[in-house]
């Protein structure tokens, strides 16, 4: 069998386009499904679902063991060596299989032994599938290490389109919550099943011998601890809301946080796409290319996160109204409180994915993540009993802010942080008109959709014009590339 080892040095921009396609569909999917299910199922059922999803996600992360990041990083370095790359895939699959088997047993024991989970047992059993279909048991990292984001994007989009169709066909009443859970799991995790069919293009499916399992465990334990601690301050809020408050509060919080996290996924996707390339550059001593790509990544994140943060703060009520309906109107205030995380999460995520992981600085990632988790647990415990979903929102902002600040401190040891933030003021200056445009929009129309469209359209136009006038290098180079492409055609 001939392994497909064609040109691996694919353009980061091209990969970014396909990963953006996948991310955009990942944004569209929850927006469409949540807009529909929130009206069909109601606040409490949505809260019930999100509590179970967040609870089970902790176990998924343990089963993942950090294999995704580790495999992408190490595989990118040796992907041109057919035998060594295949051997790494075999070793990591074995580790993932054992971890998944153990985690499923622990998860089921928790379901049947913890009295607080009795009311959620049916959904929890269904969500066992999320552990069994975890993406690293499905060798997802093999495709990431080879920068095959075209396959990843097309596969994910097809399953999500199927999920949307199934949702409208089978979820009709509040009693269909279990159907929604199955559709969600299949649309989100089912695509990894195709990996087993396609993976032979990249690895040998035969015994190679000379396996070394133990040498991977230290780094995997580091990355697993990072994943779990990160999940503590991204998912524990919903779990603690369910335990300390009620399903209604979880439902309101879910509506608010979904908006912000969807946007963060879009902004942060450059780090995921660039990580294999950065690992390749750094592992092969190409430091100049490494630094250039890192700087470009931060510029993209800053350029996108600032205006979106301001826009989400100004339009949070309208977005909640549009996506979830009047029953979730209380989520508008919660969404405003959460808007600063649009600044914090992409920066800290990029620092971890683009800088610390490729440079094997897992200790930095671990410190940052544990501090964020600690802040999240303490502030949630103090605020949720008194302020419910708004208390959880404040706790999340504090936790993500802590992670961002500590990331900057740690990054100073390996990067010239002052250079990265040199042009940051431009983005804030260019974003100021968004506030005025939002209020002007209400003079022209009282329609929710009308206000959103008016604000987004004219804010985007004014923002990029101001950046172009200020001489922003990223905006001007992008514009030059677009005009050159048009002229060539």
Short mmCIF file of C-alpha atoms in Angstrom, two decimals:
data_model
loop_
_atom_site.label_atom_id
_atom_site.label_comp_id
_atom_site.label_asym_id
_atom_site.label_seq_id
_atom_site.Cartn_x
_atom_site.Cartn_y
_atom_site.Cartn_z
CA UNK A 1 0.00 0.00 0.00
CA UNK A 2 1.24 3.45 -0.90
CA UNK A 3 0.73 6.10 1.73
CA UNK A 4 -0.53 9.47 0.48
CA UNK A 5 2.41 11.72 1.23
CA UNK A 6 1.86 14.46 -1.28
CA UNK A 7 2.87 18.04 -0.61
CA UNK A 8 2.16 18.70 3.06
CA UNK A 9 3.24 22.30 3.16
CA UNK A 10 -0.23 23.51 2.35
CA UNK A 11 -0.91 27.21 2.62
CA UNK A 12 -2.05 28.24 6.06
CA UNK A 13 -4.43 30.66 4.34
CA UNK A 14 -5.99 27.83 2.31
CA UNK A 15 -6.34 25.65 5.40
CA UNK A 16 -7.78 28.64 7.22
CA UNK A 17 -10.46 28.99 4.54
CA UNK A 18 -11.56 25.37 4.88
CA UNK A 19 -11.34 25.38 8.65
CA UNK A 20 -13.32 28.63 8.60
CA UNK A 21 -15.93 26.83 6.48
CA UNK A 22 -16.14 24.10 9.08
CA UNK A 23 -16.25 26.63 11.89
CA UNK A 24 -18.91 28.72 10.15
CA UNK A 25 -21.04 25.61 9.78
CA UNK A 26 -20.32 24.80 13.41
CA UNK A 27 -21.65 28.28 14.19
CA UNK A 28 -24.66 27.99 11.90
CA UNK A 29 -25.58 24.55 13.25
CA UNK A 30 -26.01 25.56 16.92
CA UNK A 31 -27.63 28.86 15.92
CA UNK A 32 -30.26 27.09 13.81
CA UNK A 33 -30.75 24.19 16.20
CA UNK A 34 -30.83 26.32 19.34
CA UNK A 35 -33.21 28.81 17.78
CA UNK A 36 -35.55 25.93 16.93
CA UNK A 37 -35.16 23.75 20.02
CA UNK A 38 -35.36 26.62 22.51
CA UNK A 39 -38.84 27.38 21.20
CA UNK A 40 -39.94 23.72 21.00
CA UNK A 41 -38.38 22.38 24.22
CA UNK A 42 -38.46 25.47 26.47
CA UNK A 43 -36.02 26.91 29.02
CA UNK A 44 -35.98 24.06 31.53
CA UNK A 45 -35.46 21.32 28.94
CA UNK A 46 -32.62 23.30 27.38
CA UNK A 47 -31.13 23.71 30.86
CA UNK A 48 -31.49 19.97 31.46
CA UNK A 49 -29.78 19.18 28.16
CA UNK A 50 -26.90 21.59 28.72
CA UNK A 51 -26.29 20.32 32.25
CA UNK A 52 -25.94 16.76 30.96
CA UNK A 53 -23.80 17.84 28.02
CA UNK A 54 -21.43 19.77 30.31
CA UNK A 55 -21.25 16.92 32.84
CA UNK A 56 -20.46 14.29 30.23
CA UNK A 57 -17.92 16.58 28.56
CA UNK A 58 -15.60 16.25 31.57
CA UNK A 59 -15.42 12.51 30.94
CA UNK A 60 -14.89 13.03 27.21
CA UNK A 61 -11.87 15.19 28.02
CA UNK A 62 -10.38 12.49 30.24
CA UNK A 63 -10.85 9.95 27.44
CA UNK A 64 -9.20 12.34 24.96
CA UNK A 65 -6.07 12.52 27.15
CA UNK A 66 -4.73 15.46 25.15
CA UNK A 67 -4.05 13.09 22.23
CA UNK A 68 -5.34 15.62 19.70
CA UNK A 69 -2.86 18.36 20.48
CA UNK A 70 -0.02 15.94 21.13
CA UNK A 71 -0.62 13.91 17.97
CA UNK A 72 -0.95 17.03 15.80
CA UNK A 73 2.28 18.46 17.18
CA UNK A 74 4.41 15.32 17.08
CA UNK A 75 2.85 13.97 13.89
CA UNK A 76 3.51 17.22 12.01
CA UNK A 77 7.23 16.78 12.65
CA UNK A 78 7.49 13.22 11.30
CA UNK A 79 4.65 13.10 8.76
CA UNK A 80 7.10 12.62 5.87
CA UNK A 81 8.33 9.37 7.43
CA UNK A 82 5.66 6.78 6.60
CA UNK A 83 6.72 4.15 9.12
CA UNK A 84 7.30 6.47 12.10
CA UNK A 85 4.07 8.37 11.49
CA UNK A 86 2.11 5.11 11.30
CA UNK A 87 3.79 3.80 14.43
CA UNK A 88 2.86 6.99 16.31
CA UNK A 89 -0.75 6.58 15.15
CA UNK A 90 -0.85 2.96 16.39
CA UNK A 91 0.59 3.93 19.78
CA UNK A 92 -1.80 6.81 20.34
CA UNK A 93 -4.80 4.74 19.20
CA UNK A 94 -3.94 2.05 21.76
CA UNK A 95 -3.66 4.66 24.51
CA UNK A 96 -6.99 6.24 23.44
CA UNK A 97 -8.73 2.86 23.38
CA UNK A 98 -7.65 1.94 26.91
CA UNK A 99 -8.50 5.41 28.25
CA UNK A 100 -11.96 5.36 26.64
CA UNK A 101 -12.75 1.90 28.04
CA UNK A 102 -11.84 2.96 31.60
CA UNK A 103 -13.67 6.29 31.37
CA UNK A 104 -16.92 4.67 30.16
CA UNK A 105 -16.90 2.38 33.21
CA UNK A 106 -16.31 5.28 35.61
CA UNK A 107 -18.99 7.38 33.90
CA UNK A 108 -21.62 4.64 34.18
CA UNK A 109 -20.75 4.06 37.85
CA UNK A 110 -21.32 7.78 38.51
CA UNK A 111 -24.68 7.74 36.71
CA UNK A 112 -26.06 4.92 38.85
CA UNK A 113 -24.44 5.81 42.19
CA UNK A 114 -24.85 9.60 42.52
CA UNK A 115 -28.39 10.50 43.72
CA UNK A 116 -28.22 14.05 42.26
CA UNK A 117 -28.02 12.54 38.78
CA UNK A 118 -31.08 10.32 39.06
CA UNK A 119 -33.40 12.75 37.24
CA UNK A 120 -30.94 13.02 34.35
CA UNK A 121 -30.20 9.29 33.97
CA UNK A 122 -31.82 8.72 30.57
CA UNK A 123 -29.97 11.63 28.95
CA UNK A 124 -26.72 10.72 30.68
CA UNK A 125 -26.89 7.19 29.28
CA UNK A 126 -27.46 8.57 25.78
CA UNK A 127 -24.44 10.85 26.21
CA UNK A 128 -22.24 7.80 26.82
CA UNK A 129 -21.98 7.84 23.02
CA UNK A 130 -20.00 11.10 23.17
CA UNK A 131 -17.25 9.23 25.02
CA UNK A 132 -17.27 6.25 22.67
CA UNK A 133 -17.21 8.52 19.61
CA UNK A 134 -14.46 10.83 20.87
CA UNK A 135 -12.49 12.26 18.00
CA UNK A 136 -9.06 10.96 19.03
CA UNK A 137 -10.24 7.37 19.22
CA UNK A 138 -11.29 8.18 15.66
CA UNK A 139 -7.75 9.37 14.82
CA UNK A 140 -8.82 12.94 14.06
CA UNK A 141 -5.31 14.24 14.76
CA UNK A 142 -3.93 12.24 11.79
CA UNK A 143 -5.81 14.55 9.42
CA UNK A 144 -4.88 17.67 11.38
CA UNK A 145 -1.18 16.76 11.41
CA UNK A 146 -1.34 16.31 7.63
CA UNK A 147 -3.24 19.61 7.31
CA UNK A 148 -6.11 17.93 5.49
CA UNK A 149 -8.66 20.53 6.57
CA UNK A 150 -10.57 20.08 3.30
CA UNK A 151 -11.63 16.57 4.30
CA UNK A 152 -12.33 17.61 7.90
CA UNK A 153 -14.50 20.53 6.79
CA UNK A 154 -16.55 18.72 4.12
CA UNK A 155 -17.16 15.70 6.36
CA UNK A 156 -18.29 17.82 9.32
CA UNK A 157 -20.55 20.02 7.19
CA UNK A 158 -22.36 17.02 5.66
CA UNK A 159 -23.12 15.51 9.06
CA UNK A 160 -24.33 18.84 10.42
CA UNK A 161 -26.65 19.37 7.45
CA UNK A 162 -28.06 15.91 8.15
CA UNK A 163 -28.46 16.90 11.82
CA UNK A 164 -30.44 20.02 10.96
CA UNK A 165 -32.75 18.05 8.66
CA UNK A 166 -33.29 15.33 11.29
CA UNK A 167 -34.01 17.94 13.93
CA UNK A 168 -36.89 19.47 11.96
CA UNK A 169 -38.27 16.01 11.10
CA UNK A 170 -38.19 14.34 14.53
CA UNK A 171 -38.18 17.01 17.28
CA UNK A 172 -41.73 18.33 17.53
CA UNK A 173 -42.66 18.48 21.24
CA UNK A 174 -40.93 18.93 24.65
CA UNK A 175 -41.06 15.12 25.05
CA UNK A 176 -38.59 14.78 22.14
CA UNK A 177 -35.60 15.87 24.23
CA UNK A 178 -34.02 12.41 23.98
CA UNK A 179 -34.36 12.54 20.18
CA UNK A 180 -32.64 15.91 20.15
CA UNK A 181 -29.80 14.41 22.21
CA UNK A 182 -29.29 11.56 19.74
CA UNK A 183 -29.38 13.91 16.74
CA UNK A 184 -26.92 16.30 18.43
CA UNK A 185 -24.49 13.46 19.19
CA UNK A 186 -24.66 11.99 15.68
CA UNK A 187 -24.25 15.37 13.97
CA UNK A 188 -21.40 16.43 16.27
CA UNK A 189 -19.48 13.20 16.82
CA UNK A 190 -20.70 10.73 14.21
CA UNK A 191 -18.44 12.05 11.47
CA UNK A 192 -15.38 10.51 13.12
CA UNK A 193 -16.62 7.10 11.98
CA UNK A 194 -15.56 8.00 8.44
CA UNK A 195 -11.99 8.43 9.66
CA UNK A 196 -11.55 4.67 9.92
CA UNK A 197 -12.41 4.30 6.23
CA UNK A 198 -10.11 7.10 5.07
CA UNK A 199 -7.18 6.77 7.48
CA UNK A 200 -5.35 4.13 5.44
CA UNK A 201 -4.34 6.95 3.09
CA UNK A 202 -2.00 8.19 5.82
CA UNK A 203 -0.99 5.19 7.95
CA UNK A 204 -0.23 1.50 7.55
CA UNK A 205 -2.96 -0.77 8.98
CA UNK A 206 -0.63 -3.58 10.02
CA UNK A 207 1.61 -4.54 12.91
CA UNK A 208 4.86 -2.55 12.79
CA UNK A 209 6.49 -3.57 16.07
CA UNK A 210 8.99 -1.61 18.14
CA UNK A 211 6.18 0.33 19.85
CA UNK A 212 6.95 2.74 22.68
CA UNK A 213 3.80 3.57 24.64
CA UNK A 214 5.26 4.92 27.88
CA UNK A 215 7.29 7.73 26.28
CA UNK A 216 4.07 9.57 25.34
CA UNK A 217 2.39 9.42 28.73
CA UNK A 218 4.09 12.37 30.44
CA UNK A 219 3.14 14.89 27.78
CA UNK A 220 -0.33 13.37 27.44
CA UNK A 221 -0.92 13.72 31.19
CA UNK A 222 0.10 17.37 30.98
CA UNK A 223 -2.25 18.03 28.08
CA UNK A 224 -5.10 16.09 29.69
CA UNK A 225 -4.72 18.20 32.83
CA UNK A 226 -4.80 21.31 30.62
CA UNK A 227 -7.98 20.12 28.86
CA UNK A 228 -9.74 19.31 32.11
CA UNK A 229 -8.75 22.55 33.84
CA UNK A 230 -9.80 24.52 30.76
CA UNK A 231 -13.13 22.72 30.76
CA UNK A 232 -13.58 23.60 34.43
CA UNK A 233 -13.78 27.28 33.63
CA UNK A 234 -15.71 26.78 30.37
CA UNK A 235 -18.23 24.05 31.34
CA UNK A 236 -18.30 23.93 35.14
CA UNK A 237 -20.45 27.06 35.25
CA UNK A 238 -23.39 25.15 33.73
CA UNK A 239 -22.85 22.16 36.03
CA UNK A 240 -22.64 24.34 39.15
CA UNK A 241 -25.70 26.32 38.05
CA UNK A 242 -27.63 23.07 37.79
CA UNK A 243 -26.49 21.94 41.24
CA UNK A 244 -26.66 25.30 43.07
CA UNK A 245 -29.61 26.87 41.25
CA UNK A 246 -32.08 25.23 38.82
CA UNK A 247 -32.59 24.15 35.21
CA UNK A 248 -34.27 27.46 34.35
CA UNK A 249 -31.10 29.38 35.28
CA UNK A 250 -29.02 26.91 33.23
CA UNK A 251 -31.32 27.47 30.26
CA UNK A 252 -31.01 31.26 30.46
CA UNK A 253 -27.24 31.02 30.88
CA UNK A 254 -26.98 28.58 27.96
CA UNK A 255 -28.71 31.05 25.63
CA UNK A 256 -26.33 33.85 26.70
CA UNK A 257 -23.07 31.93 26.69
CA UNK A 258 -23.81 30.15 23.40
CA UNK A 259 -23.71 33.44 21.49
CA UNK A 260 -20.32 34.40 22.89
CA UNK A 261 -18.70 30.98 22.60
CA UNK A 262 -19.86 30.55 19.01
CA UNK A 263 -18.13 33.82 18.10
CA UNK A 264 -15.01 32.77 20.02
CA UNK A 265 -14.82 29.53 18.04
CA UNK A 266 -14.78 31.49 14.81
CA UNK A 267 -12.07 33.92 15.97
CA UNK A 268 -9.90 31.22 17.54
CA UNK A 269 -9.86 28.82 14.58
CA UNK A 270 -6.64 30.32 13.16
CA UNK A 271 -4.72 28.84 16.10
CA UNK A 272 -6.04 25.34 15.40
CA UNK A 273 -5.17 25.59 11.72
CA UNK A 274 -1.72 27.07 12.27
CA UNK A 275 -0.56 24.74 15.05
CA UNK A 276 0.65 21.87 12.80
CA UNK A 277 2.53 24.34 10.59
CA UNK A 278 4.06 26.07 13.63
CA UNK A 279 5.11 22.71 15.10
CA UNK A 280 6.74 21.86 11.77
CA UNK A 281 8.57 25.22 11.65
CA UNK A 282 9.72 25.10 15.26
CA UNK A 283 10.64 21.41 15.18
CA UNK A 284 12.80 21.99 12.10
CA UNK A 285 14.51 25.14 13.41
CA UNK A 286 12.72 27.59 11.08
CA UNK A 287 12.31 30.22 13.78
CA UNK A 288 11.92 33.16 11.42
CA UNK A 289 8.85 31.62 9.74
CA UNK A 290 7.56 30.58 13.17
CA UNK A 291 7.70 34.13 14.56
CA UNK A 292 6.16 35.63 11.43
CA UNK A 293 3.18 33.27 11.53
CA UNK A 294 2.66 33.83 15.26
CA UNK A 295 2.56 37.61 14.78
CA UNK A 296 0.09 37.25 11.92
CA UNK A 297 -2.15 35.11 14.10
CA UNK A 298 -2.31 37.71 16.87
CA UNK A 299 -3.09 40.45 14.35
CA UNK A 300 -6.05 38.47 13.00
CA UNK A 301 -7.38 37.77 16.49
CA UNK A 302 -7.10 41.40 17.62
CA UNK A 303 -8.66 42.73 14.43
CA UNK A 304 -11.71 40.47 14.81
CA UNK A 305 -12.23 40.27 18.56
CA UNK A 306 -12.40 43.99 19.39
CA UNK A 307 -15.28 45.02 17.08
CA UNK A 308 -17.18 41.80 17.74
CA UNK A 309 -16.90 42.35 21.50
CA UNK A 310 -18.29 45.88 21.18
CA UNK A 311 -20.99 44.73 18.78
CA UNK A 312 -22.10 41.83 20.97
CA UNK A 313 -22.38 44.13 23.98
CA UNK A 314 -24.54 46.57 22.01
CA UNK A 315 -26.72 43.93 20.30
CA UNK A 316 -26.96 41.13 22.86
CA UNK A 317 -30.65 41.76 23.57
CA UNK A 318 -31.53 41.71 19.88
CA UNK A 319 -29.56 38.53 19.23
CA UNK A 320 -31.24 36.73 22.14
CA UNK A 321 -34.65 37.90 20.93
CA UNK A 322 -33.93 36.68 17.40
CA UNK A 323 -32.43 33.32 18.29
CA UNK A 324 -34.36 32.24 21.36
CA UNK A 325 -37.58 34.23 21.61
CA UNK A 326 -39.25 36.13 24.45
CA UNK A 327 -38.97 33.24 26.91
CA UNK A 328 -35.19 33.78 27.04
CA UNK A 329 -35.28 37.61 27.24
CA UNK A 330 -33.50 37.59 30.62
CA UNK A 331 -30.43 36.21 28.84
CA UNK A 332 -29.81 39.62 27.24
CA UNK A 333 -28.25 41.03 30.41
CA UNK A 334 -26.24 37.84 30.96
CA UNK A 335 -24.90 38.07 27.39
CA UNK A 336 -23.79 41.68 27.97
CA UNK A 337 -21.89 40.60 31.09
CA UNK A 338 -20.20 37.83 29.11
CA UNK A 339 -19.13 40.01 26.16
CA UNK A 340 -15.54 40.65 27.45
CA UNK A 341 -14.70 36.96 27.04
CA UNK A 342 -14.69 37.63 23.27
CA UNK A 343 -11.45 39.54 23.94
CA UNK A 344 -9.98 37.11 26.45
CA UNK A 345 -10.62 33.63 25.03
CA UNK A 346 -9.18 34.04 21.49
CA UNK A 347 -6.01 35.66 22.84
CA UNK A 348 -5.33 33.02 25.50
CA UNK A 349 -6.35 30.20 23.14
CA UNK A 350 -3.99 31.46 20.44
CA UNK A 351 -1.15 31.83 22.94
CA UNK A 352 -1.61 28.22 24.05
CA UNK A 353 -2.18 26.69 20.60
CA UNK A 354 0.25 28.82 18.54
CA UNK A 355 3.06 29.38 21.00
CA UNK A 356 3.18 27.16 24.07
CA UNK A 357 2.11 23.83 22.51
CA UNK A 358 4.45 23.93 19.46
CA UNK A 359 7.31 25.06 21.74
CA UNK A 360 6.55 22.18 24.18
CA UNK A 361 5.80 24.65 26.96
CA UNK A 362 2.99 22.52 28.40
CA UNK A 363 3.98 23.68 31.89
CA UNK A 364 2.95 27.24 30.98
CA UNK A 365 -0.38 25.99 29.63
CA UNK A 366 -0.96 23.98 32.77
CA UNK A 367 -0.27 26.92 35.09
CA UNK A 368 -2.53 29.22 33.10
CA UNK A 369 -5.36 26.69 32.94
CA UNK A 370 -5.25 25.73 36.63
CA UNK A 371 -5.32 29.36 37.71
CA UNK A 372 -8.35 29.97 35.52
CA UNK A 373 -10.07 26.87 36.89
CA UNK A 374 -9.37 27.91 40.49
CA UNK A 375 -10.75 31.42 39.96
CA UNK A 376 -13.82 29.97 38.24
CA UNK A 377 -14.67 27.50 41.01
CA UNK A 378 -14.26 30.09 43.79
CA UNK A 379 -16.22 32.87 42.08
CA UNK A 380 -18.97 30.50 40.95
CA UNK A 381 -19.36 29.17 44.50
CA UNK A 382 -19.66 32.71 45.85
CA UNK A 383 -21.87 34.28 43.17
CA UNK A 384 -24.24 31.60 41.83
CA UNK A 385 -26.27 31.18 45.08
CA UNK A 386 -27.03 34.93 45.06
CA UNK A 387 -27.09 35.94 41.38
CA UNK A 388 -27.77 32.65 39.53
CA UNK A 389 -26.96 32.92 35.79
CA UNK A 390 -25.57 36.46 36.08
CA UNK A 391 -23.26 35.31 38.88
CA UNK A 392 -22.00 32.50 36.64
CA UNK A 393 -21.40 35.04 33.88
CA UNK A 394 -19.32 37.29 36.15
CA UNK A 395 -17.35 34.24 37.34
CA UNK A 396 -16.62 33.26 33.72
CA UNK A 397 -15.38 36.77 32.88
CA UNK A 398 -13.09 36.76 35.93
CA UNK A 399 -11.74 33.31 35.04
CA UNK A 400 -11.13 34.07 31.37
CA UNK A 401 -9.59 37.45 32.26
CA UNK A 402 -7.21 35.73 34.66
CA UNK A 403 -6.19 33.25 31.97
CA UNK A 404 -5.55 36.05 29.46
CA UNK A 405 -3.45 38.12 31.89
CA UNK A 406 -1.36 35.16 33.05
CA UNK A 407 -0.91 34.10 29.39
CA UNK A 408 0.59 37.52 28.67
CA UNK A 409 2.96 37.18 31.64
CA UNK A 410 4.09 33.71 30.54
CA UNK A 411 4.34 34.74 26.87
CA UNK A 412 6.82 37.48 27.77
CA UNK A 413 9.39 34.75 28.44
CA UNK A 414 9.28 33.52 24.83
CA UNK A 415 7.85 36.41 22.76
CA UNK A 416 8.23 40.16 22.31
CA UNK A 417 4.80 41.00 23.72
CA UNK A 418 5.25 44.75 23.25
CA UNK A 419 5.55 44.22 19.46
CA UNK A 420 2.39 42.11 19.40
CA UNK A 421 0.34 44.81 21.14
CA UNK A 422 1.95 47.72 19.28
CA UNK A 423 -1.03 48.42 17.01
CA UNK A 424 -3.77 47.25 19.39
CA UNK A 425 -5.07 50.78 19.95
CA UNK A 426 -6.12 51.05 16.27
CA UNK A 427 -8.75 48.36 16.66
CA UNK A 428 -10.36 50.08 19.66
CA UNK A 429 -10.30 53.45 17.91
CA UNK A 430 -11.92 51.97 14.81
CA UNK A 431 -14.57 50.18 16.91
CA UNK A 432 -15.90 53.31 18.67
CA UNK A 433 -18.37 54.24 15.85
CA UNK A 434 -20.13 50.90 16.39
CA UNK A 435 -21.78 52.38 19.50
CA UNK A 436 -23.19 55.32 17.56
CA UNK A 437 -24.27 53.16 14.60
CA UNK A 438 -26.24 50.89 16.96
CA UNK A 439 -28.32 53.81 18.23
CA UNK A 440 -28.75 55.31 14.76
CA UNK A 441 -30.13 51.93 13.66
CA UNK A 442 -33.00 52.18 16.15
CA UNK A 443 -34.05 55.51 14.59
CA UNK A 444 -34.54 53.87 11.19
CA UNK A 445 -36.28 50.66 12.30
CA UNK A 446 -37.76 48.99 15.35
CA UNK A 447 -37.43 45.54 13.79
CA UNK A 448 -35.02 43.25 15.63
CA UNK A 449 -33.58 41.86 12.40
CA UNK A 450 -33.43 45.36 10.91
CA UNK A 451 -31.42 46.76 13.82
CA UNK A 452 -28.99 43.83 13.68
CA UNK A 453 -28.45 44.04 9.92
CA UNK A 454 -28.08 47.83 9.93
CA UNK A 455 -25.59 47.78 12.80
CA UNK A 456 -23.49 44.88 11.50
CA UNK A 457 -23.32 46.16 7.91
CA UNK A 458 -22.45 49.78 8.58
CA UNK A 459 -20.19 48.92 11.54
CA UNK A 460 -18.14 46.55 9.38
CA UNK A 461 -17.83 49.16 6.61
CA UNK A 462 -16.78 51.97 8.97
CA UNK A 463 -14.44 49.71 10.95
CA UNK A 464 -12.38 48.52 7.99
CA UNK A 465 -12.34 51.94 6.33
CA UNK A 466 -10.91 53.48 9.51
CA UNK A 467 -8.30 50.72 9.80
CA UNK A 468 -7.32 51.23 6.17
CA UNK A 469 -6.95 55.00 6.74
CA UNK A 470 -4.86 54.31 9.85
CA UNK A 471 -2.51 52.20 7.72
CA UNK A 472 -3.23 48.82 9.31
CA UNK A 473 -0.89 46.39 7.54
CA UNK A 474 -3.18 43.37 7.74
CA UNK A 475 -6.17 45.19 6.26
CA UNK A 476 -4.12 46.78 3.46
CA UNK A 477 -2.38 43.52 2.54
CA UNK A 478 -5.72 41.70 2.50
CA UNK A 479 -7.25 44.39 0.30
CA UNK A 480 -4.26 44.25 -2.05
CA UNK A 481 -4.63 40.50 -2.33
CA UNK A 482 -8.33 40.77 -3.14
CA UNK A 483 -7.83 43.45 -5.83
CA UNK A 484 -4.95 41.47 -7.35
CA UNK A 485 -7.12 38.34 -7.50
CA UNK A 486 -9.94 40.29 -9.19
CA UNK A 487 -7.54 41.79 -11.77
CA UNK A 488 -6.08 38.38 -12.61
CA UNK A 489 -9.55 37.07 -13.38
#
